Short mmCIF file of C-alpha atoms in Angstrom, two decimals:
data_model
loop_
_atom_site.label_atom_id
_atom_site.label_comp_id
_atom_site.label_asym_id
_atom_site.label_seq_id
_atom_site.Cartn_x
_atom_site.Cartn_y
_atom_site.Cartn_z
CA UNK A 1 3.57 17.63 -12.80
CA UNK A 2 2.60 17.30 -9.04
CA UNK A 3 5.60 16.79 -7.66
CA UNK A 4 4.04 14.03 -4.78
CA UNK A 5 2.21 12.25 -7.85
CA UNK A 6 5.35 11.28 -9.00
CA UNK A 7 5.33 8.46 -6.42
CA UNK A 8 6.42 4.48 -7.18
CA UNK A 9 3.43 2.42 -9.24
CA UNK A 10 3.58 -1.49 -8.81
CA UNK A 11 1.10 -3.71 -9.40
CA UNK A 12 -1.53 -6.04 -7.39
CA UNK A 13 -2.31 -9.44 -9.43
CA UNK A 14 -5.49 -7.69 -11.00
CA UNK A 15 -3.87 -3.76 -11.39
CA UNK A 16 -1.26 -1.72 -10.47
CA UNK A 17 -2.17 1.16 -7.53
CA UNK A 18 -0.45 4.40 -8.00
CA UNK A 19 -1.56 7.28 -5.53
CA UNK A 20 0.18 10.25 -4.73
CA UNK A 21 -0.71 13.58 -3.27
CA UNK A 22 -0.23 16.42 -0.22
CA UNK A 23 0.54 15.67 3.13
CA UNK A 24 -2.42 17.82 4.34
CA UNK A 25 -2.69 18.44 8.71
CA UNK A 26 -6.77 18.44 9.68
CA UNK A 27 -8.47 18.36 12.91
CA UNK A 28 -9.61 14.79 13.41
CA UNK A 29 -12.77 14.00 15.74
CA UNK A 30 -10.92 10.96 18.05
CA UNK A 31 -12.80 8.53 20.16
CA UNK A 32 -12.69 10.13 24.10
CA UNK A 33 -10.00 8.17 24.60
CA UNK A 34 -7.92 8.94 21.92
CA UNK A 35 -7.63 5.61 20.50
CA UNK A 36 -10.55 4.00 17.82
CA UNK A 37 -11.17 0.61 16.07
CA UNK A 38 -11.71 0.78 12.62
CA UNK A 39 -12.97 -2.97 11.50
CA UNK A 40 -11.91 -3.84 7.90
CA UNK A 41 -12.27 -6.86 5.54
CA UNK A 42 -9.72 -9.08 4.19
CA UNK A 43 -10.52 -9.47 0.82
CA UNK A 44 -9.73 -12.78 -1.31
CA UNK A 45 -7.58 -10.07 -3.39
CA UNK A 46 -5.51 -9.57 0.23
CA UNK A 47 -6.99 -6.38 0.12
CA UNK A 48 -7.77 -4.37 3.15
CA UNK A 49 -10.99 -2.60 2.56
CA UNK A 50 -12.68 -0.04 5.51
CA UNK A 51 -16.12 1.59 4.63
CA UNK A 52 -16.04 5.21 4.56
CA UNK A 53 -18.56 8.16 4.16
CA UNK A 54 -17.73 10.73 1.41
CA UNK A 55 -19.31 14.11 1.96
CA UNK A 56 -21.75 13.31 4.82
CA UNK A 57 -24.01 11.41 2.31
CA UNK A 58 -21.95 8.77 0.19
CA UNK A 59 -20.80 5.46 1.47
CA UNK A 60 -17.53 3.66 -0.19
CA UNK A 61 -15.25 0.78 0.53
CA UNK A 62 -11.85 2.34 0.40
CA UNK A 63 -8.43 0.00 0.32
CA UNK A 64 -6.02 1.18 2.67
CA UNK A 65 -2.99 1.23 0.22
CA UNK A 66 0.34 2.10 2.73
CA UNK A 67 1.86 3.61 -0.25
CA UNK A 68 -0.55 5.74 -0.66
CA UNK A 69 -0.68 9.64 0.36
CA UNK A 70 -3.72 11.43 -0.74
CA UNK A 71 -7.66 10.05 -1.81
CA UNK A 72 -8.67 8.47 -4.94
CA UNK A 73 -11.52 7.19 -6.12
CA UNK A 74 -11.88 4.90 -9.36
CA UNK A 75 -13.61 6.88 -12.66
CA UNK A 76 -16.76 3.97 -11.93
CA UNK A 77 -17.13 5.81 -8.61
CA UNK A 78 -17.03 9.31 -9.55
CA UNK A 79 -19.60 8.65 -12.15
CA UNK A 80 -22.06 7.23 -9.51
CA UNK A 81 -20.93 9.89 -6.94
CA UNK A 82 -23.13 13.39 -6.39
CA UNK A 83 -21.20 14.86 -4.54
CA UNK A 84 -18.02 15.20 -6.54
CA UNK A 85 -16.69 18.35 -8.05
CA UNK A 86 -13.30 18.28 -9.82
CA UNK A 87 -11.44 21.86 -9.31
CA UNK A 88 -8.18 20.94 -11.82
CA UNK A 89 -6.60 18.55 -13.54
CA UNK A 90 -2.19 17.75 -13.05
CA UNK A 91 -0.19 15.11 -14.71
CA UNK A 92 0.28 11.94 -13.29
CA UNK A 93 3.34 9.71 -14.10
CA UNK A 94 4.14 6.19 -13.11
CA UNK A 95 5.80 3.43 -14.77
CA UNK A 96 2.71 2.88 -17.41
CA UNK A 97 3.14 6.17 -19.12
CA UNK A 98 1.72 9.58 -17.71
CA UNK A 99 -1.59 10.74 -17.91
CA UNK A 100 -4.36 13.18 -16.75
CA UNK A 101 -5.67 12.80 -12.92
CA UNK A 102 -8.60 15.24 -12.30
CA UNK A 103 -9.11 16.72 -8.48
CA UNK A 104 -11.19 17.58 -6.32
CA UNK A 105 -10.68 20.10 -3.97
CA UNK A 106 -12.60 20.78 0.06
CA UNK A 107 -14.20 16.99 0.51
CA UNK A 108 -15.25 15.81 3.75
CA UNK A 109 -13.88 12.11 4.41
CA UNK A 110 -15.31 9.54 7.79
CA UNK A 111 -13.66 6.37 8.68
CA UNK A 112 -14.79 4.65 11.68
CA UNK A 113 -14.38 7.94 14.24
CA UNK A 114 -12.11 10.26 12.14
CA UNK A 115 -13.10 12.38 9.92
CA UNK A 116 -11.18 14.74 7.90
CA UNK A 117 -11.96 17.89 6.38
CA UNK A 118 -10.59 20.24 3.35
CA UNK A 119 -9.68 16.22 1.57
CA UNK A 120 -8.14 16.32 -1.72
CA UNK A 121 -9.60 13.58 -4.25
CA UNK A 122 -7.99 12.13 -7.01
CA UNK A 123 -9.40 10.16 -10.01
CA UNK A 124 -8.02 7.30 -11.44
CA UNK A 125 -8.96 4.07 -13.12
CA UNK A 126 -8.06 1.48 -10.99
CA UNK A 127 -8.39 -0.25 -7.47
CA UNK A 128 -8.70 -3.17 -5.60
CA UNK A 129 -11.10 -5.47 -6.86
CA UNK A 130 -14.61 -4.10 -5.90
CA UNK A 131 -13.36 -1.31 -4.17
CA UNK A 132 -14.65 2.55 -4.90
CA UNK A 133 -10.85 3.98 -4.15
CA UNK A 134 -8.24 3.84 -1.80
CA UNK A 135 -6.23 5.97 0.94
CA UNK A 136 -2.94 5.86 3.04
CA UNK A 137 -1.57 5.61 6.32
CA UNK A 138 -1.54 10.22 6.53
CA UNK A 139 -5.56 9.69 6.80
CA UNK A 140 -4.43 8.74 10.10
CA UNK A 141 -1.85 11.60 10.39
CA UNK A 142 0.20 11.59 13.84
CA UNK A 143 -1.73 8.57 15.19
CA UNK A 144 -0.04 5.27 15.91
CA UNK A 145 -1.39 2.86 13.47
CA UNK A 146 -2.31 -1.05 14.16
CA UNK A 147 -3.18 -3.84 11.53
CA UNK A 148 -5.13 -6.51 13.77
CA UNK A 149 -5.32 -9.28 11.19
CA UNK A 150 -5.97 -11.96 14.29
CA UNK A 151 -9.19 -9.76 14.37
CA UNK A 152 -9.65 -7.67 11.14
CA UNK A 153 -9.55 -4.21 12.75
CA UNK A 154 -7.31 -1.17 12.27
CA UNK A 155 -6.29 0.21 15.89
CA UNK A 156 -4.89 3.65 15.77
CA UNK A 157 -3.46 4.98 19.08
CA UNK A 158 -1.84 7.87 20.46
CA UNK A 159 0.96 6.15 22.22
CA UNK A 160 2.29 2.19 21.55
CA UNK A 161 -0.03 -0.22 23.16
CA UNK A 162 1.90 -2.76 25.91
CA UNK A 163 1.32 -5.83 23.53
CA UNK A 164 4.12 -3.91 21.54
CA UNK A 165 6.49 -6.04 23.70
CA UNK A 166 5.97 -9.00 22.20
CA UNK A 167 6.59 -7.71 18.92
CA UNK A 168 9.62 -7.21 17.09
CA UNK A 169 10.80 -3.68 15.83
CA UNK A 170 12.48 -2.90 12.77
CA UNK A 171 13.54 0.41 11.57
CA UNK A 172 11.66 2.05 8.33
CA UNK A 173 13.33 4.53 6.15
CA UNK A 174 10.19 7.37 5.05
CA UNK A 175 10.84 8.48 1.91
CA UNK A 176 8.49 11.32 1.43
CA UNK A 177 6.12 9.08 2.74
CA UNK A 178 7.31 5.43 0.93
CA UNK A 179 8.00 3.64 3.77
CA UNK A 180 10.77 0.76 3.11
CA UNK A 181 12.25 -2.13 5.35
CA UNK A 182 14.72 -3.72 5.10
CA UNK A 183 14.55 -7.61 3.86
CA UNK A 184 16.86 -10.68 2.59
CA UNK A 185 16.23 -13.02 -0.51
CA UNK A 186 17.69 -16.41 -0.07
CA UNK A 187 18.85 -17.94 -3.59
CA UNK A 188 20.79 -21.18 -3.79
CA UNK A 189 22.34 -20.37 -0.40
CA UNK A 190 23.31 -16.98 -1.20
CA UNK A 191 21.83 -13.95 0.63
CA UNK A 192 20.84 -11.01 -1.39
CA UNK A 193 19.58 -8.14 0.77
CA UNK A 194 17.52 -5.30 -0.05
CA UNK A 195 14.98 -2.56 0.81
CA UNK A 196 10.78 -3.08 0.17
CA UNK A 197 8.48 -0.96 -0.03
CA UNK A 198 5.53 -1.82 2.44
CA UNK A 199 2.50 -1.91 0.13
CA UNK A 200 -0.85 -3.27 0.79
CA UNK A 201 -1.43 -2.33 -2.38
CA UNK A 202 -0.02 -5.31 -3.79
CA UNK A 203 -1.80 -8.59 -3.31
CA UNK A 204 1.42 -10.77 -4.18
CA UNK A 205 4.04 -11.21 -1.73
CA UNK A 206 7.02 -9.86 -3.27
CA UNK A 207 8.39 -7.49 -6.07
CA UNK A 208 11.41 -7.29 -7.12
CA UNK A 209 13.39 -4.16 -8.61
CA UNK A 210 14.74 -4.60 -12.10
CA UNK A 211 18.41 -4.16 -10.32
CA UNK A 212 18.38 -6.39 -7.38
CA UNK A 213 16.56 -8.91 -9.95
CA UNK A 214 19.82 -8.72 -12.08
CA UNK A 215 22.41 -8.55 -9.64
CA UNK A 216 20.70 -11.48 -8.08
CA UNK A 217 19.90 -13.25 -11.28
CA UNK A 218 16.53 -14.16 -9.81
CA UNK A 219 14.95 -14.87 -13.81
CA UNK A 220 17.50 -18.09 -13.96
CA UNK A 221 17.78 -19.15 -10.67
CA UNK A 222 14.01 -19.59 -8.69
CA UNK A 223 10.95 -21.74 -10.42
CA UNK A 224 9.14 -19.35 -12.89
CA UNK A 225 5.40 -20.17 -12.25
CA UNK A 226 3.55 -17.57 -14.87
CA UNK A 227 3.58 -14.34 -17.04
CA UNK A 228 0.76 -12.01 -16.26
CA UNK A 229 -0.07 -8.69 -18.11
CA UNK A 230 -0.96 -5.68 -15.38
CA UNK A 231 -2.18 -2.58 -15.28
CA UNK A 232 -1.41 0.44 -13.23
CA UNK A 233 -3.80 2.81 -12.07
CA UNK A 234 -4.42 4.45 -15.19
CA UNK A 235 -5.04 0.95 -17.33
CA UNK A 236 -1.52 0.98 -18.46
CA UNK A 237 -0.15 -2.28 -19.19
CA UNK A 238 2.77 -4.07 -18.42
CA UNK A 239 4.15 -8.20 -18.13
CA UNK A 240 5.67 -9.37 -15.04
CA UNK A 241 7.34 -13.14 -14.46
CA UNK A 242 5.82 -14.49 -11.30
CA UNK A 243 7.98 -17.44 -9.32
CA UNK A 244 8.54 -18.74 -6.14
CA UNK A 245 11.50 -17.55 -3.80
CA UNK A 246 12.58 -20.33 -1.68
CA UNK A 247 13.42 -17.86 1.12
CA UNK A 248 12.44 -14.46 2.13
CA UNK A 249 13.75 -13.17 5.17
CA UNK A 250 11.82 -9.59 7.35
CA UNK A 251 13.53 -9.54 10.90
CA UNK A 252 14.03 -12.73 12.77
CA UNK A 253 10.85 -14.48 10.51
CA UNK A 254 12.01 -16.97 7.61
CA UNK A 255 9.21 -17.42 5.44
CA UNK A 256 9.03 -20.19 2.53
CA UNK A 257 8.16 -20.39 -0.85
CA UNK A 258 7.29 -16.68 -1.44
CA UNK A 259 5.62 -15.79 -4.26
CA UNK A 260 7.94 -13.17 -6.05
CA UNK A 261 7.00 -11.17 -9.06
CA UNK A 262 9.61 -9.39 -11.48
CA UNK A 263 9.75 -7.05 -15.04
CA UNK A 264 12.12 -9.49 -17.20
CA UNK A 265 13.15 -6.81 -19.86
CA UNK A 266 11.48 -3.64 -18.55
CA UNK A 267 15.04 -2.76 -17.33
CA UNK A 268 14.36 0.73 -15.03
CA UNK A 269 10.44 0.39 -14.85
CA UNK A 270 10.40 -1.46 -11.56
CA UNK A 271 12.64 0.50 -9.15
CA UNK A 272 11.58 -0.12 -5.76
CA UNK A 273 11.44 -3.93 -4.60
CA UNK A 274 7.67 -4.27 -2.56
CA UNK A 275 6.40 -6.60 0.21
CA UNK A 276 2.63 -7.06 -0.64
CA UNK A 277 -0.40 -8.06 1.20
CA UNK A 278 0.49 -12.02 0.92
CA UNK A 279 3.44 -11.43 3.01
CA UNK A 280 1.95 -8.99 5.35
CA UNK A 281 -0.89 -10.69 6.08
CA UNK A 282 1.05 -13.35 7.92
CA UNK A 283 2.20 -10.79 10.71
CA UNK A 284 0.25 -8.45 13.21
CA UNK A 285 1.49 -5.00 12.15
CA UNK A 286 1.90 -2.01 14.27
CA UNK A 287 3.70 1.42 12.36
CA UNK A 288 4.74 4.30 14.69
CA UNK A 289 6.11 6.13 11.78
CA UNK A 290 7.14 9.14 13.90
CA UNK A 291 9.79 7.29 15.14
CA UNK A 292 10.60 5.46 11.75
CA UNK A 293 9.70 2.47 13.62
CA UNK A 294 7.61 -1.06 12.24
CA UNK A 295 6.81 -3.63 15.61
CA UNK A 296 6.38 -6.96 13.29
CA UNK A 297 4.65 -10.54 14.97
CA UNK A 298 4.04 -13.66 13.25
CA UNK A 299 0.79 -14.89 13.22
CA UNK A 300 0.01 -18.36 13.48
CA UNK A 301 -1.54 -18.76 10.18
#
């Protein structure tokens, strides 16, 4: 099994993103100045979709997913695509089960004023809604990376911009590329503390691991709103509990009523607690992962 495939699945309210892949160092073409604005939309998924040119001659919307590593594009694009051409095949494991993921080797990949060359691409089933695939934050590579959602653009520059002061930083831990911070739960006026995964992936705003859901005893103790049925990637299914958390806690912010989503009786499926899209929506977002470093500010939404 690819060893990087083997990365954390969880789910957005529609599907479940898993990507994984090589950490692979390109030339990029910059802007003169070093620094380039890549606009995106804000889907009503609270995805974060860029357009992107596969190949020289293919136009996509790809999801930025920031637990992503490598490419992928969804089986419905690949079918429609010309310019495709798978060189292998590797096993692909997440939570769902494990499955086949073709590849394709030597694609060329443009968003906004980078392009990247020698791009691995993997197929899977699954994306954002009406999406053709997603990608990570290593597109970017060494480049500081901005989330303007005041202005739906990602900024990527080579050094932190001055607004930076009026942020607040918090420290990220990479795990071969799964970038966590830390967070706090507030149940019935206890604090239960934790590390999340940073996933735009997810369209909720929080998931949490089958431990710190036990420990906490989160299924008895917050307002169960609904069951769903998800799917991962590779249309594997699995049921999460959806409620509300009275009280999640990222830095200085307090935010209310969060929408939190755990796997009541999947014991050891759900190993990583995630802060999706819902939650990071509501800040300006600014990752110089270099320096393990996340600069967080509220938006006045």
């Amino acid at each position: 099994m690819h060893r990087l495939h083997q990365l954390f699945a969880v789910a957005t309210l529609a599907s479940l993103l898993l990507i994984g892949g090589t950490n692979q160092t390109i030339p990029v073409a910059q802007a003169d100045n070093g620094e380039s604005d890549i606009p995106f939309t804000l889907t009503a998924y609270n995805n974060i979709v860029v357009s992107a040119v596969l190949n020289g001659t293919e136009t996509l919307n790809l999801m930025l997913h920031t637990a992503a590593r490598d490419v992928t594009l969804t089986e419905d694009a690949v079918r429609k695509s010309k310019s495709i051409k798978f060189t292998g095949a590797n096993k692909v494991k997440s939570w769902g089960g494990e499955v086949d993921s073709r590849f394709s080797k030597g694609n060329q990949i443009q968003i906004g004023d980078l392009q990247r060359n020698n791009i691995d691409i993997w197929e899977d089933k699954n994306s954002g809604k009406d999406t053709d695939g997603k990608f990570g934050l290593d597109f970017f590579q060494n480049l500081i990376v901005e989330i303007d959602f005041d202005h739906d653009r990602i900024a990527l520059h080579e050094k932190l911009p001055r607004k930076v002061e009026k942020y607040e930083r918090l420290k990220i831990e990479n795990q071969d590329g799964q970038l966590l911070v830390q967070g706090s739960c507030l149940i019935e006026g206890k604090t239960y503390t934790n590390k999340f995964l940073i996933h735009s992936g997810y369209s909720g705003g929080i998931l949490l691991d089958d431990a710190f859901a036990a420990n906490a005893g989160v299924g008895g103790k917050i307002r169960i709103t609904d069951e769903a049925s998800l799917k991962d990637s590779f249309g594997n299914t699995i049921k999460v509990k959806k409620g509300i958390l009275p009280v999640f806690v990222l830095g200085s912010a307090k935010l209310s009523n969060v929408p939190a989503g755990f796997f009541a009786g999947a014991i050891g499926a759900q190993k990583m607690s995630v802060i999706g899209s819902e939650i990071l929506k509501q800040f300006n977002i600014i990752f110089d992962i270099a320096h393990n470093d996340l600069y967080i500010a509220p938006r006045n939404v």
